[in-house]
């Protein structure tokens, strides 16, 4: 299971390497050639024992115009040390592989994105020996995907949207559209994406929204995050949790809950019925529609 947002932000590209080149073309409008083949490479750039240098994710992509090395760095906050290490990474990789390196920085912070986008210029003023211009993916340019159909068209990009914008006010609609889109792909891939998103949601309310949404999707019950959610209460607690989850989803979606509806949900003791209501809560436009099939 992914243990931190730092790991998830770059490992999502290992799960779907083509997402990276799609993001470069769609988000940053970089005319990157159409890829034919990807290979994830060893990210360790250490040369000698005293100094260890390691990039987060390193991939080689073959195109009709030649091979490129995609160097992905997950960045939580500004770090002036990277002004020295990033040029080193690119120079070392070019010397080792003899193909063009491309530095991509992924972040959840607008402040960090602005910092990372600043060119690194080494040498004399007006006569730079080396210039590094990172390509930056962050909250200011990654699309906010709140439409279910758009999320279904490109699930990995919807995952990146949730990971990047998960701390903002728009978190709930982003997570809802992604939860629906995950039903359209295989459960193994969905479980990996679920873990990535769960690791990146630092806002407690957003994380709870995500876990409630996932608890309503059956395939997710086999994932460790869902097992943690399920094990917290067992049978009696599970019933109470499902009832609260149904009402929370309606509340997050801005749907008013009459007292009669609330009382019926809270008095229900059937976990399967509560699961069905939680799933319907993702789509209904009126709270009474929870019971339309009863």
Coordinates of C-alpha atoms in Angstrom, one line a residue:
X1 CA 0.0 0.0 0.0
X2 CA 1.3 3.5 -0.8
X3 CA 2.5 5.2 2.3
X4 CA 2.7 8.9 1.4
X5 CA 1.5 11.5 -1.0
X6 CA 5.1 11.9 -2.2
X7 CA 5.3 8.3 -3.4
X8 CA 1.8 8.3 -4.9
X9 CA 2.3 11.5 -6.9
X10 CA 5.1 10.0 -9.0
X11 CA 4.2 6.3 -8.9
X12 CA 0.9 7.0 -10.6
X13 CA 2.9 7.5 -13.7
X14 CA 4.6 4.1 -13.3
X15 CA 1.1 2.6 -13.2
X16 CA 0.1 4.3 -16.5
X17 CA 3.2 5.8 -18.2
X18 CA 1.2 7.2 -21.1
X19 CA -0.6 9.5 -18.6
X20 CA 2.6 11.5 -18.3
X21 CA 2.9 12.2 -22.0
X22 CA -0.9 12.9 -22.2
X23 CA -0.5 15.4 -19.4
X24 CA 2.4 17.1 -21.1
X25 CA 0.4 17.6 -24.3
X26 CA -3.0 18.3 -22.7
X27 CA -2.0 20.3 -19.6
X28 CA 1.3 21.9 -20.5
X29 CA 0.7 22.0 -24.3
X30 CA 4.1 20.6 -24.9
X31 CA 4.3 19.0 -28.4
X32 CA 5.7 15.7 -27.1
X33 CA 5.9 13.0 -29.9
X34 CA 3.4 10.1 -29.8
X35 CA 5.0 7.4 -27.7
X36 CA 5.5 3.8 -29.0
X37 CA 7.0 2.1 -26.0
X38 CA 7.8 2.9 -22.3
X39 CA 10.3 1.3 -19.9
X40 CA 10.6 2.2 -16.2
X41 CA 14.3 2.5 -15.4
X42 CA 16.4 2.3 -12.2
X43 CA 15.9 5.6 -10.5
X44 CA 19.2 5.4 -8.5
X45 CA 21.8 7.9 -9.8
X46 CA 24.4 7.2 -7.2
X47 CA 28.0 7.2 -8.5
X48 CA 30.1 6.8 -5.3
X49 CA 29.4 5.6 -1.8
X50 CA 29.5 9.0 0.1
X51 CA 26.8 10.6 -2.0
X52 CA 23.4 9.0 -2.9
X53 CA 21.4 10.7 -5.6
X54 CA 18.0 9.3 -6.6
X55 CA 15.1 10.6 -8.7
X56 CA 11.6 9.7 -7.9
X57 CA 10.6 8.0 -11.2
X58 CA 12.6 7.5 -14.3
X59 CA 11.2 6.2 -17.6
X60 CA 12.5 5.8 -21.1
X61 CA 10.0 6.5 -23.9
X62 CA 10.5 5.6 -27.5
X63 CA 8.9 7.8 -30.2
X64 CA 9.3 8.1 -34.0
X65 CA 11.5 11.1 -33.3
X66 CA 13.8 9.3 -31.0
X67 CA 14.1 8.3 -27.3
X68 CA 13.5 10.5 -24.3
X69 CA 14.1 10.1 -20.6
X70 CA 11.3 11.3 -18.4
X71 CA 12.5 12.4 -15.0
X72 CA 9.6 12.7 -12.6
X73 CA 10.1 14.5 -9.3
X74 CA 7.4 14.7 -6.6
X75 CA 7.8 18.0 -4.7
X76 CA 6.0 18.8 -1.5
X77 CA 7.6 22.2 -0.8
X78 CA 10.3 24.5 -2.2
X79 CA 13.8 23.1 -1.7
X80 CA 16.7 25.2 -2.9
X81 CA 18.9 22.1 -2.8
X82 CA 17.1 20.9 -5.9
X83 CA 18.6 23.8 -7.8
X84 CA 21.8 21.9 -7.7
X85 CA 20.6 18.3 -7.9
X86 CA 18.2 18.7 -10.8
X87 CA 20.9 19.9 -13.3
X88 CA 23.1 17.1 -12.0
X89 CA 20.4 14.5 -12.7
X90 CA 19.9 15.7 -16.2
X91 CA 23.6 15.9 -17.1
X92 CA 24.3 12.5 -15.6
X93 CA 21.4 10.9 -17.4
X94 CA 22.4 12.3 -20.7
X95 CA 26.0 11.2 -20.3
X96 CA 24.8 7.7 -19.3
X97 CA 22.0 7.0 -21.8
X98 CA 22.8 9.5 -24.6
X99 CA 19.2 10.5 -25.1
X100 CA 17.3 13.7 -24.1
X101 CA 16.2 14.0 -20.5
X102 CA 13.0 15.9 -19.7
X103 CA 12.4 17.0 -16.1
X104 CA 8.7 17.0 -14.9
X105 CA 7.8 18.2 -11.4
X106 CA 4.5 17.1 -9.9
X107 CA 3.1 19.0 -6.8
X108 CA -0.1 19.6 -4.8
X109 CA 1.0 23.1 -3.9
X110 CA 0.5 26.2 -6.1
X111 CA 3.4 27.9 -4.2
X112 CA 5.7 25.0 -4.9
X113 CA 4.6 24.9 -8.5
X114 CA 5.5 28.5 -9.0
X115 CA 8.9 27.9 -7.4
X116 CA 9.6 24.8 -9.4
X117 CA 8.8 26.5 -12.7
X118 CA 11.5 29.1 -12.3
X119 CA 14.4 28.3 -14.8
X120 CA 17.7 27.2 -13.2
X121 CA 20.5 29.2 -14.8
X122 CA 24.1 28.4 -14.1
X123 CA 27.1 30.4 -15.4
X124 CA 27.6 34.1 -16.1
X125 CA 24.7 36.6 -16.3
X126 CA 23.6 36.8 -19.9
X127 CA 25.9 33.8 -20.8
X128 CA 24.6 30.8 -19.1
X129 CA 26.5 27.6 -19.3
X130 CA 23.5 25.5 -18.4
X131 CA 19.7 26.3 -18.2
X132 CA 17.2 23.9 -16.8
X133 CA 13.5 24.6 -17.4
X134 CA 11.3 22.1 -15.4
X135 CA 7.8 21.2 -16.7
X136 CA 5.5 21.5 -13.7
X137 CA 2.1 19.8 -13.1
X138 CA 0.2 21.2 -10.2
X139 CA -3.2 22.6 -9.0
X140 CA -2.9 25.6 -11.4
X141 CA -2.9 23.6 -14.6
X142 CA -4.0 20.0 -14.0
X143 CA -7.7 20.0 -15.0
X144 CA -10.4 19.8 -12.3
X145 CA -12.5 16.8 -13.5
X146 CA -15.9 16.8 -11.9
X147 CA -17.9 15.3 -14.8
X148 CA -18.4 11.5 -14.6
X149 CA -18.2 11.0 -18.4
X150 CA -15.0 13.0 -18.6
X151 CA -13.5 10.9 -15.8
X152 CA -14.5 7.7 -17.6
X153 CA -12.8 8.8 -20.8
X154 CA -9.4 9.1 -19.0
X155 CA -9.5 7.5 -15.6
X156 CA -5.7 8.0 -14.9
X157 CA -6.1 11.7 -15.6
X158 CA -9.1 11.8 -13.3
X159 CA -6.9 10.1 -10.6
X160 CA -4.2 12.8 -11.2
X161 CA -6.9 15.5 -10.8
X162 CA -8.1 14.0 -7.5
X163 CA -4.5 13.7 -6.2
X164 CA -3.7 17.3 -7.2
X165 CA -6.9 19.0 -6.1
X166 CA -7.9 16.8 -3.2
X167 CA -7.3 19.4 -0.6
X168 CA -9.5 22.2 -2.2
X169 CA -13.2 23.0 -1.9
X170 CA -13.9 21.1 -5.1
X171 CA -12.7 17.8 -3.6
X172 CA -16.1 16.3 -3.2
X173 CA -17.3 16.5 -6.8
X174 CA -13.9 15.4 -8.1
X175 CA -13.9 12.4 -5.9
X176 CA -17.5 11.5 -6.7
X177 CA -16.9 11.5 -10.5
X178 CA -13.7 9.5 -10.0
X179 CA -15.5 6.9 -7.8
X180 CA -18.1 6.4 -10.6
X181 CA -15.4 6.1 -13.3
X182 CA -13.4 3.5 -11.3
X183 CA -16.3 1.1 -11.9
X184 CA -15.5 1.1 -15.6
X185 CA -12.0 -0.4 -15.3
X186 CA -10.6 -3.6 -13.9
X187 CA -10.6 -4.0 -10.1
X188 CA -6.9 -4.6 -9.8
X189 CA -6.0 -1.2 -11.5
X190 CA -8.8 0.5 -9.6
X191 CA -7.5 -0.7 -6.3
X192 CA -4.0 0.7 -7.1
X193 CA -5.5 4.1 -8.1
X194 CA -7.7 4.1 -5.0
X195 CA -4.6 3.7 -2.8
X196 CA -2.8 6.5 -4.6
X197 CA -5.7 8.9 -4.1
X198 CA -6.1 7.9 -0.4
X199 CA -2.4 8.6 0.2
X200 CA -2.7 12.1 -1.3
X201 CA -5.8 13.3 0.5
X202 CA -4.3 15.3 3.4
X203 CA -7.6 17.1 4.3
X204 CA -9.5 14.9 6.8
X205 CA -12.9 15.6 5.4
X206 CA -11.8 14.8 1.9
X207 CA -10.2 11.6 3.0
X208 CA -13.5 10.6 4.8
X209 CA -15.5 11.4 1.7
X210 CA -13.2 9.2 -0.3
X211 CA -13.4 6.3 2.1
X212 CA -17.1 6.5 2.3
X213 CA -17.4 6.6 -1.5
X214 CA -15.1 3.6 -1.8
X215 CA -17.0 1.6 0.8
X216 CA -20.0 1.8 -1.5
X217 CA -18.1 0.1 -4.3
X218 CA -18.0 -3.7 -3.8
X219 CA -14.7 -4.5 -5.5
X220 CA -13.0 -2.1 -3.1
X221 CA -13.9 -4.2 -0.1
X222 CA -10.9 -6.4 -1.1
X223 CA -8.5 -3.5 -0.8
X224 CA -6.5 -2.9 2.5
X225 CA -7.9 0.6 2.9
X226 CA -11.4 -0.7 2.7
X227 CA -10.6 -3.5 5.1
X228 CA -9.4 -0.9 7.6
X229 CA -12.7 0.9 7.2
X230 CA -14.7 -2.3 7.6
X231 CA -12.7 -3.6 10.5
X232 CA -13.3 -0.5 12.6
X233 CA -16.7 -1.5 13.8
X234 CA -17.6 -5.0 12.7
X235 CA -21.3 -5.9 12.6
X236 CA -23.0 -3.4 14.8
X237 CA -20.6 -0.7 14.1
X238 CA -20.7 -1.5 10.4
X239 CA -24.4 -0.9 10.3
X240 CA -24.1 2.4 12.1
X241 CA -21.3 3.4 9.9
X242 CA -23.2 2.6 6.7
X243 CA -26.2 4.7 7.9
X244 CA -23.9 7.7 8.7
X245 CA -22.1 7.3 5.4
X246 CA -25.4 7.4 3.4
X247 CA -26.5 10.6 5.2
X248 CA -23.0 12.2 4.8
X249 CA -23.0 11.6 1.1
X250 CA -26.3 13.3 0.8
X251 CA -25.1 16.2 2.9
X252 CA -21.9 16.6 0.9
X253 CA -23.9 16.7 -2.3
X254 CA -26.1 19.5 -0.9
X255 CA -29.3 17.3 -0.8
X256 CA -31.6 18.1 2.1
X257 CA -32.5 15.2 4.3
X258 CA -36.1 15.3 5.8
X259 CA -36.5 13.8 9.3
X260 CA -38.5 10.9 8.0
X261 CA -35.7 9.9 5.6
X262 CA -33.1 10.3 8.3
X263 CA -35.1 8.2 10.8
X264 CA -35.6 5.4 8.3
X265 CA -31.9 5.3 7.4
X266 CA -30.8 5.4 11.1
X267 CA -33.3 2.7 12.1
X268 CA -32.3 0.2 9.4
X269 CA -30.2 -2.8 10.7
X270 CA -29.7 -4.5 7.3
X271 CA -26.1 -3.9 6.1
X272 CA -26.9 -4.9 2.5
X273 CA -29.9 -2.5 2.4
X274 CA -27.7 0.3 3.8
X275 CA -25.0 -0.4 1.2
X276 CA -27.6 -0.1 -1.6
X277 CA -28.8 3.2 -0.2
X278 CA -25.3 4.5 0.0
X279 CA -24.8 3.7 -3.7
X280 CA -28.0 5.4 -4.6
X281 CA -27.0 8.4 -2.5
X282 CA -24.2 9.1 -5.1
X283 CA -26.8 9.7 -7.9
X284 CA -30.2 10.7 -6.4
X285 CA -31.5 14.3 -6.7
X286 CA -33.9 13.9 -3.8
X287 CA -33.4 12.1 -0.5
X288 CA -36.7 10.2 -0.8
X289 CA -35.3 8.5 -4.0
X290 CA -33.2 6.3 -1.8
X291 CA -36.2 4.2 -1.3
X292 CA -37.6 4.1 -4.8
X293 CA -37.1 0.4 -5.2
X294 CA -38.5 -0.6 -1.8

